[in-house]
């Protein structure tokens, strides 16, 4: 029982980080049909941005907020400069974001250097507590808390606020929303900013957990894709379910059969593709 | 051929292919003129990547399949060659026979799973599969050497050694030319025509009675096999492999080449491969951040010149032709660009 709880908490930590990055990817795709390959880079920039602010101010809350803001601004800029001119040409939008990977990766190396940078866990969140006689870091619990809070806030925003309802309606039927006189382009920019903010917040929160290094973007894009495929593109809650499922699978298989830890996620994705190509909560097949 | 182009495309339409043919005709004499080892290595790399880029064009340009995991098949060729040489003592020609078989089987397995989804879904899943094998290559370090890589001689003895690389130059040039001719033939066949029909309108192709899934799988196997040949040649030129050969970086490279050259033209991506290899080497001697410049250039191309260099030549031709005939029959159909599904 103790071991299971402990492993479940491990899985939740990883799962909720992946939820943060995958949910933005999924929302952007759901609304605009754009697969943002540069999404992993926004996660990485969240980490580096937060680290820089943390080193300058020593204030961790400010670092998280600043890192998230970096993601939001970059997300909006990507939409305005790179995606909007290619409106109606989905393939070229995808090719564009693929090229942006190169730009962001090189920019990060140019600004922060190629070597990994340490990111200290803030004093207030250091230490461990025990779960059935097993030590569990306080910081991991913080990650779980942030993930669940963000899910709740964005869920409330999407279901209760007028703007959120417009976004959901846009996912459902873009033309109809436009016909109602709503400037869907502003909504697009907003959702890109939100997606970027979610990814960067994930990166900022993960900073003290993973450190800052230049391969963060590539490493996190893959799990985000798996989560999005499993959960169903465009479904926010699907991303949460899938992220937790993938995180738990990762934790348990990683403990009992570490050599299969990676294969099992791809296997999970393959099974979902065969049985339900649209994902767990996705609406239509690709 | 050249004449017809001249008629349709004005001076640039005729000059561009003529220049390419001229360069190709001169290339075999390059090593004779000056045995510059550095220049030879550069050209060898360009030929290898030209083959890789042409295989990518079968998918992106002709079938309209957006694969972001094409490095998987290139890397399969490289690893097959390296592993065979290391553990079976097998030489270059064995690798050149075995790699396409391995790649074909892999393409069948990966394709029958991932081609169930289309468009950007496929892009995502294909990349996931490639990344999966990259991590496998990294984790299986007792066999593959992990991220440190594995060094072993793959190139045949007569093409290896501290002297010049003339033999390898001709070998890779020959492979590039043969690949171009064979692919051009295949893509002009009913099979290739069907691929283009699928690119243009998948529903219509299915409605007419074609088994779209089988044709797409065929395109993936063909592209995978050709990419694996490029991979074997890469192994023979480097005699070394690291897992990143299977990763996103490798796919981004081939994507850059195809977009810069112009997808759907076969020659375009091959030309793009040459340009990227040469420009990369040239730029890297000026600035360490040349990849940043390349990325920005790529983004601008996607924005303003989606047809690549081949598209530019065609656009020039169209303008000339339109100016000449006020009647404006507009013979050439808009650029050879793939469409999203």
PDB file of N, CA and C in Angstrom, chain B residues 126-208:
ATOM      1  N   UNK B 126       4.783  10.123 -36.301  1.00  0.00           N
ATOM      2  CA  UNK B 126       6.019   9.693 -36.962  1.00  0.00           C
ATOM      3  C   UNK B 126       7.230  10.194 -36.184  1.00  0.00           C
ATOM      4  N   UNK B 127       7.123  11.412 -35.661  1.00  0.00           N
ATOM      5  CA  UNK B 127       8.227  11.931 -34.872  1.00  0.00           C
ATOM      6  C   UNK B 127       8.383  11.148 -33.576  1.00  0.00           C
ATOM      7  N   UNK B 128       7.256  10.756 -32.984  1.00  0.00           N
ATOM      8  CA  UNK B 128       7.317   9.983 -31.740  1.00  0.00           C
ATOM      9  C   UNK B 128       8.038   8.656 -31.969  1.00  0.00           C
ATOM     10  N   UNK B 129       7.738   7.994 -33.080  1.00  0.00           N
ATOM     11  CA  UNK B 129       8.393   6.721 -33.376  1.00  0.00           C
ATOM     12  C   UNK B 129       9.900   6.916 -33.578  1.00  0.00           C
ATOM     13  N   UNK B 130      10.278   7.946 -34.329  1.00  0.00           N
ATOM     14  CA  UNK B 130      11.702   8.195 -34.573  1.00  0.00           C
ATOM     15  C   UNK B 130      12.426   8.479 -33.266  1.00  0.00           C
ATOM     16  N   UNK B 131      11.790   9.309 -32.414  1.00  0.00           N
ATOM     17  CA  UNK B 131      12.398   9.638 -31.128  1.00  0.00           C
ATOM     18  C   UNK B 131      12.533   8.390 -30.263  1.00  0.00           C
ATOM     19  N   UNK B 132      11.529   7.510 -30.364  1.00  0.00           N
ATOM     20  CA  UNK B 132      11.567   6.265 -29.603  1.00  0.00           C
ATOM     21  C   UNK B 132      12.838   5.478 -29.951  1.00  0.00           C
ATOM     22  N   UNK B 133      13.090   5.333 -31.243  1.00  0.00           N
ATOM     23  CA  UNK B 133      14.262   4.558 -31.645  1.00  0.00           C
ATOM     24  C   UNK B 133      15.563   5.298 -31.314  1.00  0.00           C
ATOM     25  N   UNK B 134      15.503   6.633 -31.328  1.00  0.00           N
ATOM     26  CA  UNK B 134      16.694   7.378 -30.923  1.00  0.00           C
ATOM     27  C   UNK B 134      17.046   7.071 -29.469  1.00  0.00           C
ATOM     28  N   UNK B 135      16.009   7.070 -28.612  1.00  0.00           N
ATOM     29  CA  UNK B 135      16.265   6.797 -27.196  1.00  0.00           C
ATOM     30  C   UNK B 135      16.699   5.348 -26.997  1.00  0.00           C
ATOM     31  N   UNK B 136      16.112   4.431 -27.775  1.00  0.00           N
ATOM     32  CA  UNK B 136      16.544   3.027 -27.695  1.00  0.00           C
ATOM     33  C   UNK B 136      18.032   2.927 -28.028  1.00  0.00           C
ATOM     34  N   UNK B 137      18.446   3.622 -29.099  1.00  0.00           N
ATOM     35  CA  UNK B 137      19.861   3.587 -29.496  1.00  0.00           C
ATOM     36  C   UNK B 137      20.743   4.166 -28.397  1.00  0.00           C
ATOM     37  N   UNK B 138      20.194   5.139 -27.665  1.00  0.00           N
ATOM     38  CA  UNK B 138      20.969   5.765 -26.602  1.00  0.00           C
ATOM     39  C   UNK B 138      21.049   4.865 -25.369  1.00  0.00           C
ATOM     40  N   UNK B 139      19.926   4.208 -25.056  1.00  0.00           N
ATOM     41  CA  UNK B 139      19.869   3.375 -23.838  1.00  0.00           C
ATOM     42  C   UNK B 139      20.591   2.039 -24.026  1.00  0.00           C
ATOM     43  N   UNK B 140      20.574   1.517 -25.240  1.00  0.00           N
ATOM     44  CA  UNK B 140      21.210   0.218 -25.485  1.00  0.00           C
ATOM     45  C   UNK B 140      22.712   0.386 -25.630  1.00  0.00           C
ATOM     46  N   UNK B 141      23.313   1.115 -24.673  1.00  0.00           N
ATOM     47  CA  UNK B 141      24.722   1.478 -24.831  1.00  0.00           C
ATOM     48  C   UNK B 141      25.681   0.280 -24.902  1.00  0.00           C
ATOM     49  N   UNK B 142      25.394  -0.866 -24.253  1.00  0.00           N
ATOM     50  CA  UNK B 142      26.333  -1.980 -24.404  1.00  0.00           C
ATOM     51  C   UNK B 142      26.503  -2.393 -25.870  1.00  0.00           C
ATOM     52  N   UNK B 143      25.441  -2.216 -26.669  1.00  0.00           N
ATOM     53  CA  UNK B 143      25.515  -2.624 -28.076  1.00  0.00           C
ATOM     54  C   UNK B 143      25.871  -1.434 -28.975  1.00  0.00           C
ATOM     55  N   UNK B 144      25.227  -0.298 -28.723  1.00  0.00           N
ATOM     56  CA  UNK B 144      25.360   0.825 -29.651  1.00  0.00           C
ATOM     57  C   UNK B 144      26.376   1.873 -29.195  1.00  0.00           C
ATOM     58  N   UNK B 145      26.905   1.694 -27.991  1.00  0.00           N
ATOM     59  CA  UNK B 145      27.832   2.696 -27.481  1.00  0.00           C
ATOM     60  C   UNK B 145      27.136   3.904 -26.903  1.00  0.00           C
ATOM     61  N   UNK B 146      25.802   3.867 -26.855  1.00  0.00           N
ATOM     62  CA  UNK B 146      25.048   4.964 -26.262  1.00  0.00           C
ATOM     63  C   UNK B 146      25.330   6.292 -26.931  1.00  0.00           C
ATOM     64  N   UNK B 147      25.294   7.356 -26.124  1.00  0.00           N
ATOM     65  CA  UNK B 147      25.444   8.676 -26.726  1.00  0.00           C
ATOM     66  C   UNK B 147      26.898   8.956 -27.132  1.00  0.00           C
ATOM     67  N   UNK B 148      27.837   8.113 -26.683  1.00  0.00           N
ATOM     68  CA  UNK B 148      29.226   8.273 -27.131  1.00  0.00           C
ATOM     69  C   UNK B 148      29.394   7.817 -28.568  1.00  0.00           C
ATOM     70  N   UNK B 149      28.463   6.981 -29.020  1.00  0.00           N
ATOM     71  CA  UNK B 149      28.520   6.521 -30.392  1.00  0.00           C
ATOM     72  C   UNK B 149      29.409   5.304 -30.556  1.00  0.00           C
ATOM     73  N   UNK B 150      29.522   4.883 -31.806  1.00  0.00           N
ATOM     74  CA  UNK B 150      30.255   3.677 -32.138  1.00  0.00           C
ATOM     75  C   UNK B 150      31.069   3.971 -33.395  1.00  0.00           C
ATOM     76  N   UNK B 151      32.361   3.701 -33.316  1.00  0.00           N
ATOM     77  CA  UNK B 151      33.214   3.952 -34.483  1.00  0.00           C
ATOM     78  C   UNK B 151      33.728   2.632 -35.042  1.00  0.00           C
ATOM     79  N   UNK B 152      33.483   2.388 -36.297  1.00  0.00           N
ATOM     80  CA  UNK B 152      34.005   1.185 -36.955  1.00  0.00           C
ATOM     81  C   UNK B 152      34.030   1.445 -38.454  1.00  0.00           C
ATOM     82  N   UNK B 153      34.971   0.828 -39.123  1.00  0.00           N
ATOM     83  CA  UNK B 153      35.106   1.097 -40.554  1.00  0.00           C
ATOM     84  C   UNK B 153      34.021   0.377 -41.346  1.00  0.00           C
ATOM     85  N   UNK B 154      33.223   1.139 -42.062  1.00  0.00           N
ATOM     86  CA  UNK B 154      32.179   0.577 -42.908  1.00  0.00           C
ATOM     87  C   UNK B 154      32.619   0.640 -44.370  1.00  0.00           C
ATOM     88  N   UNK B 155      33.262   1.721 -44.728  1.00  0.00           N
ATOM     89  CA  UNK B 155      33.677   1.916 -46.121  1.00  0.00           C
ATOM     90  C   UNK B 155      34.596   0.771 -46.559  1.00  0.00           C
ATOM     91  N   UNK B 156      34.461   0.332 -47.810  1.00  0.00           N
ATOM     92  CA  UNK B 156      35.364  -0.707 -48.300  1.00  0.00           C
ATOM     93  C   UNK B 156      36.814  -0.229 -48.236  1.00  0.00           C
ATOM     94  N   UNK B 157      37.738  -1.166 -48.105  1.00  0.00           N
ATOM     95  CA  UNK B 157      39.147  -0.803 -47.911  1.00  0.00           C
ATOM     96  C   UNK B 157      39.668   0.144 -48.985  1.00  0.00           C
ATOM     97  N   UNK B 158      39.235  -0.111 -50.229  1.00  0.00           N
ATOM     98  CA  UNK B 158      39.742   0.723 -51.306  1.00  0.00           C
ATOM     99  C   UNK B 158      39.216   2.157 -51.247  1.00  0.00           C
ATOM    100  N   UNK B 159      38.179   2.383 -50.442  1.00  0.00           N
ATOM    101  CA  UNK B 159      37.646   3.748 -50.356  1.00  0.00           C
ATOM    102  C   UNK B 159      37.953   4.366 -48.999  1.00  0.00           C
ATOM    103  N   UNK B 160      38.838   3.717 -48.253  1.00  0.00           N
ATOM    104  CA  UNK B 160      39.094   4.172 -46.896  1.00  0.00           C
ATOM    105  C   UNK B 160      40.586   4.408 -46.740  1.00  0.00           C
ATOM    106  N   UNK B 161      40.912   5.282 -45.853  1.00  0.00           N
ATOM    107  CA  UNK B 161      42.329   5.479 -45.624  1.00  0.00           C
ATOM    108  C   UNK B 161      42.704   6.930 -45.587  1.00  0.00           C
ATOM    109  N   UNK B 162      43.919   7.187 -45.216  1.00  0.00           N
ATOM    110  CA  UNK B 162      44.334   8.575 -44.994  1.00  0.00           C
ATOM    111  C   UNK B 162      44.483   9.365 -46.293  1.00  0.00           C
ATOM    112  N   UNK B 163      44.505   8.662 -47.439  1.00  0.00           N
ATOM    113  CA  UNK B 163      44.668   9.398 -48.687  1.00  0.00           C
ATOM    114  C   UNK B 163      43.367  10.101 -49.084  1.00  0.00           C
ATOM    115  N   UNK B 164      43.222  10.476 -50.299  1.00  0.00           N
ATOM    116  CA  UNK B 164      42.031  11.242 -50.672  1.00  0.00           C
ATOM    117  C   UNK B 164      40.788  10.362 -50.707  1.00  0.00           C
ATOM    118  N   UNK B 165      39.638  10.980 -50.943  1.00  0.00           N
ATOM    119  CA  UNK B 165      38.383  10.243 -50.875  1.00  0.00           C
ATOM    120  C   UNK B 165      37.714  10.180 -52.249  1.00  0.00           C
ATOM    121  N   UNK B 166      38.511  10.059 -53.281  1.00  0.00           N
ATOM    122  CA  UNK B 166      37.975  10.094 -54.640  1.00  0.00           C
ATOM    123  C   UNK B 166      36.978   8.965 -54.879  1.00  0.00           C
ATOM    124  N   UNK B 167      37.330   7.752 -54.398  1.00  0.00           N
ATOM    125  CA  UNK B 167      36.449   6.603 -54.633  1.00  0.00           C
ATOM    126  C   UNK B 167      35.076   6.830 -54.011  1.00  0.00           C
ATOM    127  N   UNK B 168      35.083   7.331 -52.775  1.00  0.00           N
ATOM    128  CA  UNK B 168      33.835   7.582 -52.077  1.00  0.00           C
ATOM    129  C   UNK B 168      33.030   8.669 -52.788  1.00  0.00           C
ATOM    130  N   UNK B 169      33.767   9.619 -53.336  1.00  0.00           N
ATOM    131  CA  UNK B 169      33.123  10.695 -54.087  1.00  0.00           C
ATOM    132  C   UNK B 169      32.313  10.124 -55.244  1.00  0.00           C
ATOM    133  N   UNK B 170      32.947   9.254 -56.008  1.00  0.00           N
ATOM    134  CA  UNK B 170      32.248   8.677 -57.165  1.00  0.00           C
ATOM    135  C   UNK B 170      31.122   7.754 -56.741  1.00  0.00           C
ATOM    136  N   UNK B 171      31.344   7.023 -55.658  1.00  0.00           N
ATOM    137  CA  UNK B 171      30.322   6.108 -55.151  1.00  0.00           C
ATOM    138  C   UNK B 171      29.061   6.875 -54.767  1.00  0.00           C
ATOM    139  N   UNK B 172      29.228   7.976 -54.000  1.00  0.00           N
ATOM    140  CA  UNK B 172      28.065   8.736 -53.547  1.00  0.00           C
ATOM    141  C   UNK B 172      27.421   9.493 -54.711  1.00  0.00           C
ATOM    142  N   UNK B 173      28.255  10.001 -55.612  1.00  0.00           N
ATOM    143  CA  UNK B 173      27.705  10.679 -56.790  1.00  0.00           C
ATOM    144  C   UNK B 173      26.855   9.708 -57.601  1.00  0.00           C
ATOM    145  N   UNK B 174      27.389   8.489 -57.796  1.00  0.00           N
ATOM    146  CA  UNK B 174      26.651   7.477 -58.549  1.00  0.00           C
ATOM    147  C   UNK B 174      25.324   7.163 -57.869  1.00  0.00           C
ATOM    148  N   UNK B 175      25.358   7.001 -56.551  1.00  0.00           N
ATOM    149  CA  UNK B 175      24.126   6.689 -55.826  1.00  0.00           C
ATOM    150  C   UNK B 175      23.104   7.812 -56.004  1.00  0.00           C
ATOM    151  N   UNK B 176      23.574   9.059 -55.933  1.00  0.00           N
ATOM    152  CA  UNK B 176      22.659  10.193 -56.070  1.00  0.00           C
ATOM    153  C   UNK B 176      22.032  10.208 -57.467  1.00  0.00           C
ATOM    154  N   UNK B 177      22.847  10.003 -58.485  1.00  0.00           N
ATOM    155  CA  UNK B 177      22.324  10.038 -59.858  1.00  0.00           C
ATOM    156  C   UNK B 177      21.354   8.893 -60.085  1.00  0.00           C
ATOM    157  N   UNK B 178      21.744   7.667 -59.653  1.00  0.00           N
ATOM    158  CA  UNK B 178      20.875   6.500 -59.835  1.00  0.00           C
ATOM    159  C   UNK B 178      19.554   6.709 -59.087  1.00  0.00           C
ATOM    160  N   UNK B 179      19.644   7.224 -57.848  1.00  0.00           N
ATOM    161  CA  UNK B 179      18.425   7.472 -57.076  1.00  0.00           C
ATOM    162  C   UNK B 179      17.509   8.433 -57.819  1.00  0.00           C
ATOM    163  N   UNK B 180      18.102   9.503 -58.351  1.00  0.00           N
ATOM    164  CA  UNK B 180      17.295  10.483 -59.072  1.00  0.00           C
ATOM    165  C   UNK B 180      16.582   9.832 -60.256  1.00  0.00           C
ATOM    166  N   UNK B 181      17.347   9.072 -61.051  1.00  0.00           N
ATOM    167  CA  UNK B 181      16.769   8.466 -62.250  1.00  0.00           C
ATOM    168  C   UNK B 181      15.685   7.452 -61.887  1.00  0.00           C
ATOM    169  N   UNK B 182      15.982   6.596 -60.903  1.00  0.00           N
ATOM    170  CA  UNK B 182      15.012   5.565 -60.521  1.00  0.00           C
ATOM    171  C   UNK B 182      13.747   6.207 -59.958  1.00  0.00           C
ATOM    172  N   UNK B 183      13.924   7.176 -59.052  1.00  0.00           N
ATOM    173  CA  UNK B 183      12.747   7.800 -58.435  1.00  0.00           C
ATOM    174  C   UNK B 183      11.925   8.544 -59.475  1.00  0.00           C
ATOM    175  N   UNK B 184      12.605   9.198 -60.418  1.00  0.00           N
ATOM    176  CA  UNK B 184      11.871   9.927 -61.451  1.00  0.00           C
ATOM    177  C   UNK B 184      11.007   8.959 -62.246  1.00  0.00           C
ATOM    178  N   UNK B 185      11.607   7.797 -62.538  1.00  0.00           N
ATOM    179  CA  UNK B 185      10.898   6.773 -63.285  1.00  0.00           C
ATOM    180  C   UNK B 185       9.689   6.274 -62.489  1.00  0.00           C
ATOM    181  N   UNK B 186       9.952   5.932 -61.221  1.00  0.00           N
ATOM    182  CA  UNK B 186       8.879   5.377 -60.378  1.00  0.00           C
ATOM    183  C   UNK B 186       7.750   6.392 -60.211  1.00  0.00           C
ATOM    184  N   UNK B 187       8.121   7.667 -60.038  1.00  0.00           N
ATOM    185  CA  UNK B 187       7.104   8.680 -59.773  1.00  0.00           C
ATOM    186  C   UNK B 187       6.319   9.033 -61.034  1.00  0.00           C
ATOM    187  N   UNK B 188       6.880   8.699 -62.196  1.00  0.00           N
ATOM    188  CA  UNK B 188       6.142   8.937 -63.434  1.00  0.00           C
ATOM    189  C   UNK B 188       5.261   7.745 -63.782  1.00  0.00           C
ATOM    190  N   UNK B 189       5.457   6.631 -63.073  1.00  0.00           N
ATOM    191  CA  UNK B 189       4.678   5.421 -63.335  1.00  0.00           C
ATOM    192  C   UNK B 189       3.266   5.578 -62.774  1.00  0.00           C
ATOM    193  N   UNK B 190       2.363   4.658 -63.098  1.00  0.00           N
ATOM    194  CA  UNK B 190       1.006   4.730 -62.530  1.00  0.00           C
ATOM    195  C   UNK B 190       1.025   4.797 -61.000  1.00  0.00           C
ATOM    196  N   UNK B 191       1.991   4.085 -60.394  1.00  0.00           N
ATOM    197  CA  UNK B 191       2.102   4.145 -58.931  1.00  0.00           C
ATOM    198  C   UNK B 191       2.341   5.579 -58.465  1.00  0.00           C
ATOM    199  N   UNK B 192       3.322   6.241 -59.108  1.00  0.00           N
ATOM    200  CA  UNK B 192       3.639   7.616 -58.724  1.00  0.00           C
ATOM    201  C   UNK B 192       2.496   8.570 -58.995  1.00  0.00           C
ATOM    202  N   UNK B 193       1.813   8.348 -60.129  1.00  0.00           N
ATOM    203  CA  UNK B 193       0.668   9.206 -60.472  1.00  0.00           C
ATOM    204  C   UNK B 193      -0.423   9.080 -59.420  1.00  0.00           C
ATOM    205  N   UNK B 194      -0.606   7.855 -58.937  1.00  0.00           N
ATOM    206  CA  UNK B 194      -1.623   7.643 -57.907  1.00  0.00           C
ATOM    207  C   UNK B 194      -1.254   8.379 -56.623  1.00  0.00           C
ATOM    208  N   UNK B 195       0.052   8.377 -56.308  1.00  0.00           N
ATOM    209  CA  UNK B 195       0.493   9.110 -55.118  1.00  0.00           C
ATOM    210  C   UNK B 195       0.126  10.582 -55.235  1.00  0.00           C
ATOM    211  N   UNK B 196       0.375  11.155 -56.408  1.00  0.00           N
ATOM    212  CA  UNK B 196       0.053  12.570 -56.622  1.00  0.00           C
ATOM    213  C   UNK B 196      -1.452  12.788 -56.515  1.00  0.00           C
ATOM    214  N   UNK B 197      -2.223  11.817 -57.040  1.00  0.00           N
ATOM    215  CA  UNK B 197      -3.681  11.933 -56.924  1.00  0.00           C
ATOM    216  C   UNK B 197      -4.103  11.946 -55.473  1.00  0.00           C
ATOM    217  N   UNK B 198      -3.448  11.129 -54.650  1.00  0.00           N
ATOM    218  CA  UNK B 198      -3.757  11.090 -53.215  1.00  0.00           C
ATOM    219  C   UNK B 198      -3.401  12.418 -52.570  1.00  0.00           C
ATOM    220  N   UNK B 199      -2.246  12.990 -52.990  1.00  0.00           N
ATOM    221  CA  UNK B 199      -1.843  14.286 -52.458  1.00  0.00           C
ATOM    222  C   UNK B 199      -2.888  15.354 -52.784  1.00  0.00           C
ATOM    223  N   UNK B 200      -3.373  15.327 -54.018  1.00  0.00           N
ATOM    224  CA  UNK B 200      -4.304  16.361 -54.455  1.00  0.00           C
ATOM    225  C   UNK B 200      -5.664  16.232 -53.776  1.00  0.00           C
ATOM    226  N   UNK B 201      -6.160  15.011 -53.704  1.00  0.00           N
ATOM    227  CA  UNK B 201      -7.469  14.827 -53.087  1.00  0.00           C
ATOM    228  C   UNK B 201      -7.639  13.372 -52.673  1.00  0.00           C
ATOM    229  N   UNK B 202      -7.436  13.164 -51.391  1.00  0.00           N
ATOM    230  CA  UNK B 202      -7.428  11.794 -50.892  1.00  0.00           C
ATOM    231  C   UNK B 202      -8.806  11.128 -51.022  1.00  0.00           C
ATOM    232  N   UNK B 203      -9.844  11.903 -50.700  1.00  0.00           N
ATOM    233  CA  UNK B 203     -11.202  11.333 -50.771  1.00  0.00           C
ATOM    234  C   UNK B 203     -11.532  10.887 -52.192  1.00  0.00           C
ATOM    235  N   UNK B 204     -11.140  11.748 -53.158  1.00  0.00           N
ATOM    236  CA  UNK B 204     -11.468  11.422 -54.537  1.00  0.00           C
ATOM    237  C   UNK B 204     -10.744  10.151 -54.961  1.00  0.00           C
ATOM    238  N   UNK B 205      -9.436  10.068 -54.588  1.00  0.00           N
ATOM    239  CA  UNK B 205      -8.662   8.883 -54.942  1.00  0.00           C
ATOM    240  C   UNK B 205      -9.311   7.633 -54.357  1.00  0.00           C
ATOM    241  N   UNK B 206      -9.789   7.749 -53.130  1.00  0.00           N
ATOM    242  CA  UNK B 206     -10.440   6.605 -52.483  1.00  0.00           C
ATOM    243  C   UNK B 206     -11.753   6.284 -53.189  1.00  0.00           C
ATOM    244  N   UNK B 207     -12.477   7.342 -53.584  1.00  0.00           N
ATOM    245  CA  UNK B 207     -13.773   7.145 -54.216  1.00  0.00           C
ATOM    246  C   UNK B 207     -13.626   6.474 -55.575  1.00  0.00           C
ATOM    247  N   UNK B 208     -12.523   6.803 -56.272  1.00  0.00           N
ATOM    248  CA  UNK B 208     -12.281   6.213 -57.581  1.00  0.00           C
ATOM    249  C   UNK B 208     -11.962   4.719 -57.445  1.00  0.00           C
TER     250      UNK B 208
END
